[in-house]
Amino acid sequence: MLQKATNVTWHEGAVSREQRQQLLGQKGVILWMTGLSASGKSTIACVLEQRLLERGRHAYRLDGDNIRMGLNKNLGFCAEDRAENIRRIGEVAKLFADAGTIAITSFISPYRKDRDAVRALVAEGDFIEIYINVRLEAAEQRDPKGLYKKARAGQIKGFTGIDDPYEAPETPELVIDTEQLTPDAAAEKILEYLDRLGYLSA
Amino acid sequence: MLQKATNVTWHEGAVSREQRQQLLGQKGVILWMTGLSASGKSTIACVLEQRLLERGRHAYRLDGDNIRMGLNKNLGFCAEDRAENIRRIGEVAKLFADAGTIAITSFISPYRKDRDAVRALVAEGDFIEIYINVRLEAAEQRDPKGLYKKARAGQIKGFTGIDDPYEAPETPELVIDTEQLTPDAAAEKILEYLDRLGYLSA
């Protein structure tokens, strides 16, 4: 149950983002994870979401499962559709942040231009780019879904890291090296960052 | 601040919607308002959102202001784009409901087919259709933005109620007659419904 804040003044008209954040006791923000397939984005996002909810923070994960089958089911994988895919995810994450929720996105989002376009949608501090870093060789060795193998065999075209580029962030807010950190440790590092910068209180 | 529920068992992997709802102390749901321009949808949505937040419930409003300028800024007003507009709003509202939030949408959404398609996206009980009912003559007399006047003058084409049909819901969960009820009374009626059906607790 949300705590009823007593220090919020209600005006006629729309509820402001500040009022909402005071009620939720947290700030809305986009945690944008980017990295190669099998870098560990989704696993870390799952752990992080759990940790946040355990601490009574409202978080929600946007990932391939709830986006590609729903909002973006009418998009393919050509360059134009890939850009539109990321744009829509960015716009939805922005709505969640506006709602005071910690929106965690876990998409490869390989192009710098597309990620920067999402960053440009929101106010400074509302977009935290988290580079989930792994060497291609290590990701390819993990290959939990056999996708790299298929890409190498030419059965998947335009696969990031194989025959399509991954443009690593140049100045991400956080870098998580998943050859060094477990998913638990990675989530902890992100939580510490959010705590330190005051996102977990209003 | 969200209350930390002690009766939630954490599993590896994704947080379930039930766990999230227990933590939030409420159920996620879509409150889909439909009605003519100037029927009072947005005003009622604003009051309702405030009332819910005052009661410590997490609600978020999707409306023209935050959708048409963002997620749906690449859509026009032809029939195909109108359907896609409502489809995307439905998918986003579904995500908010999945996140445990009470998603309040206020769009004319004139076509039964489009609204029914949104209803079909979610489980029974997750979509509450609220018909904001007003006679066309009364809406046209209100005309706060002068849109009916422009439509009558032929300066706006395809305006709902004038030269494009409004298909009233046949079996909406709620009907609000805004020639009878004030926005406050309308919001109260919706709150009573949500309370009675158990949406405001987990």
Coordinates of C-alpha atoms in Angstrom, one line a residue:
Chain A
M1 CA 0.0 0.0 0.0
L2 CA 1.2 3.5 -0.8
Q3 CA 1.7 5.8 2.1
K4 CA -0.5 8.8 2.1
A5 CA 1.7 11.8 2.1
T6 CA 0.3 14.7 4.1
N7 CA 2.5 17.4 2.7
V8 CA 1.0 17.3 -0.8
T9 CA -1.2 20.2 -1.8
W10 CA -3.9 19.3 -4.2
H11 CA -4.7 21.7 -7.0
E12 CA -7.4 21.6 -9.5
G13 CA -6.3 19.9 -12.7
A14 CA -3.6 17.5 -13.4
V15 CA -1.5 15.8 -10.7
S16 CA 2.1 17.0 -11.1
R17 CA 5.0 14.6 -11.4
E18 CA 6.4 16.1 -8.1
Q19 CA 3.2 15.3 -6.3
R20 CA 3.1 11.8 -7.6
Q21 CA 6.8 11.3 -6.6
Q22 CA 6.1 12.5 -3.1
L23 CA 3.3 10.0 -2.7
L24 CA 5.4 7.2 -4.1
G25 CA 8.5 8.2 -2.1
Q26 CA 10.7 7.8 -5.1
K27 CA 11.7 9.4 -8.3
G28 CA 10.7 8.1 -11.7
V29 CA 13.7 7.3 -14.0
I30 CA 14.6 5.2 -17.0
L31 CA 17.4 2.6 -16.4
W32 CA 18.4 1.8 -20.0
M33 CA 20.5 -1.3 -20.2
T34 CA 22.3 -1.9 -23.5
G35 CA 24.7 -4.7 -24.5
L36 CA 25.2 -7.7 -26.7
S37 CA 22.9 -10.6 -26.8
A38 CA 23.8 -12.9 -23.9
S39 CA 25.5 -10.1 -22.1
G40 CA 23.2 -10.6 -19.1
K41 CA 20.9 -7.6 -19.5
S42 CA 17.6 -9.5 -18.8
T43 CA 19.0 -11.5 -15.9
I44 CA 20.3 -8.4 -14.2
A45 CA 17.0 -6.5 -14.9
C46 CA 15.1 -9.3 -13.3
V47 CA 17.3 -9.3 -10.1
L48 CA 17.2 -5.6 -10.0
E49 CA 13.4 -5.4 -10.3
Q50 CA 13.1 -7.9 -7.4
R51 CA 15.5 -6.0 -5.2
L52 CA 13.7 -2.7 -5.8
L53 CA 10.3 -4.3 -5.1
E54 CA 11.6 -5.9 -1.9
R55 CA 12.7 -2.5 -0.8
G56 CA 9.2 -1.2 -1.5
R57 CA 10.1 0.7 -4.7
H58 CA 7.9 0.6 -7.7
A59 CA 9.8 -0.8 -10.7
Y60 CA 8.7 -2.2 -14.0
R61 CA 10.7 -4.1 -16.6
L62 CA 10.2 -3.5 -20.4
D63 CA 11.8 -6.3 -22.4
G64 CA 11.3 -8.3 -25.6
D65 CA 8.7 -10.4 -24.0
N66 CA 6.2 -7.7 -23.2
I67 CA 7.1 -5.3 -26.1
R68 CA 7.8 -7.3 -29.2
M69 CA 4.6 -9.4 -28.8
G70 CA 2.5 -6.3 -27.9
L71 CA 3.1 -2.7 -28.7
N72 CA 5.8 -3.5 -31.3
K73 CA 4.3 -6.6 -32.9
N74 CA 3.8 -4.7 -36.1
L75 CA 7.6 -4.0 -36.5
G76 CA 10.1 -6.1 -38.2
F77 CA 13.9 -6.0 -38.1
C78 CA 14.9 -3.6 -41.0
A79 CA 16.8 -0.5 -40.0
E80 CA 13.8 1.7 -40.0
D81 CA 11.7 -0.7 -37.8
R82 CA 14.6 -1.2 -35.4
A83 CA 14.8 2.6 -34.9
E84 CA 11.1 2.8 -34.4
N85 CA 11.2 -0.1 -32.0
I86 CA 13.7 1.7 -29.8
R87 CA 11.8 5.0 -30.2
R88 CA 8.5 3.5 -29.0
I89 CA 10.2 1.7 -26.1
G90 CA 11.8 5.1 -25.1
E91 CA 8.4 6.8 -25.2
V92 CA 6.8 4.2 -23.1
A93 CA 9.7 4.2 -20.6
K94 CA 9.3 8.0 -20.4
L95 CA 5.6 7.5 -19.5
F96 CA 6.5 5.1 -16.7
A97 CA 9.2 7.5 -15.4
D98 CA 6.6 10.3 -15.5
A99 CA 4.3 8.0 -13.5
G100 CA 7.0 7.9 -10.9
T101 CA 8.1 4.3 -11.7
I102 CA 11.6 3.0 -12.1
A103 CA 11.5 1.8 -15.7
I104 CA 14.1 -0.9 -16.5
T105 CA 14.6 -1.6 -20.2
S106 CA 16.7 -4.5 -21.4
F107 CA 17.2 -4.4 -25.2
I108 CA 20.4 -4.8 -27.2
S109 CA 19.7 -1.3 -28.6
P110 CA 23.0 -1.4 -30.6
Y111 CA 23.0 2.0 -32.2
R112 CA 24.2 5.0 -30.3
K113 CA 22.0 7.3 -32.3
D114 CA 18.8 5.5 -31.2
R115 CA 19.9 5.5 -27.5
D116 CA 20.8 9.1 -27.7
A117 CA 17.4 9.9 -29.2
V118 CA 15.7 8.4 -26.1
R119 CA 18.0 10.3 -23.8
A120 CA 17.0 13.5 -25.6
L121 CA 13.3 12.7 -24.8
V122 CA 13.6 13.3 -21.1
A123 CA 15.1 15.7 -18.6
E124 CA 18.7 15.4 -17.5
G125 CA 18.9 12.7 -14.8
D126 CA 15.9 10.9 -16.1
F127 CA 17.9 8.6 -18.4
I128 CA 20.6 6.3 -16.9
E129 CA 22.5 4.4 -19.5
I130 CA 23.9 1.2 -18.2
Y131 CA 26.4 -0.5 -20.4
I132 CA 26.2 -4.3 -19.8
N133 CA 29.7 -5.1 -21.1
V134 CA 31.0 -8.4 -22.2
R135 CA 33.5 -9.4 -24.8
L136 CA 31.9 -10.8 -28.0
E137 CA 33.9 -14.1 -27.5
A138 CA 32.5 -14.5 -24.0
A139 CA 28.9 -13.8 -25.1
E140 CA 29.3 -16.2 -28.0
Q141 CA 30.6 -18.9 -25.6
R142 CA 27.5 -18.4 -23.3
D143 CA 25.0 -18.4 -26.2
P144 CA 22.1 -19.7 -24.1
K145 CA 19.6 -19.6 -26.9
G146 CA 22.0 -20.8 -29.7
L147 CA 21.6 -17.5 -31.5
Y148 CA 25.2 -16.8 -32.1
K149 CA 25.6 -20.3 -33.6
K150 CA 22.7 -19.6 -36.0
A151 CA 24.1 -16.2 -36.9
R152 CA 27.5 -17.8 -37.6
A153 CA 25.8 -20.4 -39.8
G154 CA 24.0 -17.6 -41.7
Q155 CA 20.6 -18.7 -40.4
I156 CA 20.0 -15.3 -38.8
K157 CA 20.9 -12.2 -40.7
G158 CA 21.9 -8.9 -39.3
F159 CA 22.8 -10.3 -35.8
T160 CA 24.5 -7.8 -33.5
G161 CA 28.1 -8.5 -33.1
I162 CA 28.3 -10.9 -36.0
D163 CA 27.1 -9.1 -39.1
D164 CA 25.7 -6.0 -37.6
P165 CA 27.6 -3.5 -35.4
Y166 CA 27.2 -2.9 -31.7
E167 CA 28.1 0.6 -30.9
A168 CA 29.2 0.7 -27.2
P169 CA 28.2 3.8 -25.2
E170 CA 30.9 6.4 -25.0
T171 CA 29.8 8.0 -21.7
P172 CA 27.3 5.7 -20.0
E173 CA 26.3 6.5 -16.4
L174 CA 27.3 3.0 -15.4
V175 CA 29.4 0.1 -16.8
I176 CA 28.7 -3.4 -15.6
D177 CA 31.3 -6.0 -16.6
T178 CA 29.4 -9.3 -16.6
E179 CA 32.6 -11.3 -16.9
Q180 CA 33.6 -9.9 -13.5
L181 CA 30.3 -9.4 -11.7
T182 CA 27.5 -11.9 -10.9
P183 CA 23.9 -10.7 -11.7
D184 CA 23.5 -10.2 -7.9
A185 CA 26.6 -8.0 -7.7
A186 CA 25.6 -6.1 -10.8
A187 CA 22.1 -5.4 -9.4
E188 CA 23.8 -4.3 -6.1
K189 CA 26.0 -1.9 -8.0
I190 CA 23.1 -0.3 -9.8
L191 CA 21.1 0.0 -6.5
E192 CA 24.1 1.7 -4.8
Y193 CA 24.2 4.2 -7.7
L194 CA 20.4 4.9 -7.5
D195 CA 20.7 5.3 -3.7
R196 CA 23.7 7.6 -3.9
L197 CA 22.0 9.9 -6.4
G198 CA 18.8 10.0 -4.5
Y199 CA 16.5 8.2 -6.9
L200 CA 15.1 5.9 -4.2
S201 CA 13.5 8.7 -2.1
A202 CA 11.3 11.6 -3.2
Chain B
M1 CA 6.5 5.0 0.2
L2 CA 5.3 1.6 -0.7
Q3 CA 4.7 -0.8 2.2
K4 CA 6.9 -3.8 2.2
A5 CA 4.6 -6.8 2.2
T6 CA 6.0 -9.7 4.3
N7 CA 3.8 -12.4 2.7
V8 CA 5.5 -12.3 -0.7
T9 CA 7.7 -15.2 -1.6
W10 CA 10.5 -14.3 -3.9
H11 CA 11.4 -16.7 -6.6
E12 CA 14.3 -16.6 -9.1
G13 CA 13.3 -14.9 -12.3
A14 CA 10.6 -12.5 -13.1
V15 CA 8.4 -10.8 -10.5
S16 CA 4.8 -12.0 -11.1
R17 CA 1.9 -9.6 -11.4
E18 CA 0.4 -11.0 -8.2
Q19 CA 3.6 -10.3 -6.2
R20 CA 3.7 -6.8 -7.6
Q21 CA 0.0 -6.2 -6.7
Q22 CA 0.5 -7.5 -3.2
L23 CA 3.3 -5.0 -2.7
L24 CA 1.2 -2.2 -4.1
G25 CA -1.9 -3.2 -2.3
Q26 CA -4.0 -2.7 -5.4
K27 CA -4.9 -4.4 -8.6
G28 CA -3.7 -3.1 -12.0
V29 CA -6.6 -2.3 -14.3
I30 CA -7.5 -0.2 -17.4
L31 CA -10.2 2.4 -17.0
W32 CA -11.1 3.1 -20.6
M33 CA -13.1 6.3 -20.9
T34 CA -14.9 6.8 -24.2
G35 CA -17.2 9.6 -25.3
L36 CA -17.6 12.6 -27.6
S37 CA -15.3 15.6 -27.6
A38 CA -16.3 17.9 -24.7
S39 CA -18.2 15.0 -23.0
G40 CA -16.0 15.6 -19.9
K41 CA -13.6 12.6 -20.2
S42 CA -10.4 14.5 -19.4
T43 CA -11.9 16.5 -16.5
I44 CA -13.2 13.3 -14.9
A45 CA -9.9 11.5 -15.5
C46 CA -8.0 14.3 -13.7
V47 CA -10.4 14.3 -10.7
L48 CA -10.3 10.6 -10.5
E49 CA -6.5 10.4 -10.7
Q50 CA -6.3 12.9 -7.9
R51 CA -8.8 11.0 -5.7
L52 CA -7.0 7.8 -6.2
L53 CA -3.6 9.3 -5.4
E54 CA -5.1 11.0 -2.3
R55 CA -6.2 7.5 -1.2
G56 CA -2.6 6.2 -1.8
R57 CA -3.5 4.3 -4.9
H58 CA -1.1 4.5 -7.9
A59 CA -2.9 5.8 -10.9
Y60 CA -1.7 7.2 -14.2
R61 CA -3.5 9.0 -16.9
L62 CA -2.9 8.5 -20.6
D63 CA -4.4 11.2 -22.8
G64 CA -3.8 13.2 -25.9
D65 CA -1.2 15.4 -24.2
N66 CA 1.2 12.6 -23.3
I67 CA 0.5 10.3 -26.2
R68 CA -0.1 12.3 -29.4
M69 CA 3.1 14.3 -28.8
G70 CA 5.2 11.3 -27.9
L71 CA 4.5 7.6 -28.7
N72 CA 2.0 8.4 -31.4
K73 CA 3.5 11.5 -32.9
N74 CA 4.1 9.6 -36.2
L75 CA 0.4 8.9 -36.6
G76 CA -2.1 11.0 -38.5
F77 CA -5.9 10.9 -38.6
C78 CA -6.7 8.5 -41.4
A79 CA -8.7 5.4 -40.5
E80 CA -5.6 3.2 -40.4
D81 CA -3.7 5.6 -38.2
R82 CA -6.7 6.1 -35.9
A83 CA -6.9 2.4 -35.3
E84 CA -3.2 2.1 -34.7
N85 CA -3.4 5.1 -32.3
I86 CA -6.0 3.2 -30.2
R87 CA -4.1 -0.1 -30.5
R88 CA -0.9 1.4 -29.1
I89 CA -2.7 3.2 -26.3
G90 CA -4.3 -0.1 -25.4
E91 CA -0.9 -1.9 -25.4
V92 CA 0.6 0.8 -23.2
A93 CA -2.4 0.8 -20.8
K94 CA -1.9 -3.0 -20.6
L95 CA 1.7 -2.6 -19.6
F96 CA 0.6 -0.1 -16.9
A97 CA -2.0 -2.5 -15.6
D98 CA 0.6 -5.3 -15.6
A99 CA 2.8 -3.0 -13.5
G100 CA -0.1 -2.8 -11.0
T101 CA -1.1 0.7 -11.9
I102 CA -4.6 2.0 -12.5
A103 CA -4.3 3.2 -16.0
I104 CA -6.9 5.9 -16.9
T105 CA -7.3 6.6 -20.6
S106 CA -9.3 9.5 -22.0
F107 CA -9.7 9.3 -25.7
I108 CA -12.8 9.7 -27.8
S109 CA -12.1 6.2 -29.2
P110 CA -15.2 6.4 -31.4
Y111 CA -15.2 2.9 -33.0
R112 CA -16.5 -0.1 -31.1
K113 CA -14.1 -2.4 -33.0
D114 CA -11.0 -0.6 -31.8
R115 CA -12.2 -0.5 -28.2
D116 CA -13.2 -4.2 -28.3
A117 CA -9.7 -5.0 -29.7
V118 CA -8.2 -3.4 -26.6
R119 CA -10.6 -5.3 -24.3
A120 CA -9.4 -8.5 -26.0
L121 CA -5.8 -7.8 -25.2
V122 CA -6.3 -8.3 -21.5
A123 CA -7.8 -10.7 -19.0
E124 CA -11.5 -10.4 -18.1
G125 CA -11.8 -7.7 -15.4
D126 CA -8.7 -5.9 -16.5
F127 CA -10.6 -3.6 -18.9
I128 CA -13.4 -1.4 -17.6
E129 CA -15.2 0.6 -20.3
I130 CA -16.6 3.8 -19.0
Y131 CA -19.0 5.5 -21.3
I132 CA -18.9 9.3 -20.7
N133 CA -22.3 10.1 -22.1
V134 CA -23.6 13.4 -23.3
R135 CA -26.0 14.4 -26.0
L136 CA -24.3 15.8 -29.1
E137 CA -26.3 19.0 -28.8
A138 CA -25.0 19.5 -25.2
A139 CA -21.4 18.7 -26.2
E140 CA -21.7 21.1 -29.1
Q141 CA -23.0 23.8 -26.8
R142 CA -20.1 23.4 -24.4
D143 CA -17.5 23.4 -27.1
P144 CA -14.7 24.7 -24.9
K145 CA -12.0 24.5 -27.6
G146 CA -14.3 25.7 -30.5
L147 CA -13.8 22.4 -32.3
Y148 CA -17.4 21.7 -33.1
K149 CA -17.8 25.2 -34.5
K150 CA -14.8 24.6 -36.8
A151 CA -16.1 21.2 -37.8
R152 CA -19.5 22.7 -38.6
A153 CA -17.7 25.3 -40.7
G154 CA -15.8 22.5 -42.5
Q155 CA -12.5 23.6 -41.2
I156 CA -12.0 20.2 -39.5
K157 CA -12.8 17.1 -41.4
G158 CA -13.8 13.8 -40.0
F159 CA -14.9 15.2 -36.6
T160 CA -16.6 12.7 -34.4
G161 CA -20.3 13.4 -34.1
I162 CA -20.4 15.8 -37.0
D163 CA -19.0 14.0 -40.1
D164 CA -17.6 10.9 -38.5
P165 CA -19.7 8.5 -36.4
Y166 CA -19.5 7.9 -32.6
E167 CA -20.3 4.3 -31.8
A168 CA -21.6 4.3 -28.3
P169 CA -20.6 1.2 -26.2
E170 CA -23.4 -1.4 -26.0
T171 CA -22.4 -3.0 -22.7
P172 CA -20.0 -0.7 -20.9
E173 CA -19.1 -1.5 -17.3
L174 CA -20.2 2.0 -16.4
V175 CA -22.2 4.9 -17.9
I176 CA -21.5 8.4 -16.6
D177 CA -24.1 11.0 -17.8
T178 CA -22.3 14.3 -17.6
E179 CA -25.5 16.3 -18.1
Q180 CA -26.5 14.9 -14.7
L181 CA -23.3 14.4 -12.8
T182 CA -20.5 16.9 -11.9
P183 CA -17.0 15.7 -12.5
D184 CA -16.6 15.2 -8.8
A185 CA -19.8 13.1 -8.6
A186 CA -18.6 11.1 -11.7
A187 CA -15.2 10.4 -10.1
E188 CA -17.0 9.3 -7.0
K189 CA -19.2 6.9 -8.9
I190 CA -16.2 5.3 -10.6
L191 CA -14.4 5.0 -7.2
E192 CA -17.4 3.3 -5.7
Y193 CA -17.4 0.8 -8.5
L194 CA -13.6 0.1 -8.1
D195 CA -14.0 -0.2 -4.4
R196 CA -17.0 -2.5 -4.6
L197 CA -15.3 -4.8 -7.1
G198 CA -12.1 -5.0 -5.0
Y199 CA -9.7 -3.2 -7.4
L200 CA -8.4 -0.9 -4.6
S201 CA -6.9 -3.7 -2.5
A202 CA -4.6 -6.5 -3.5

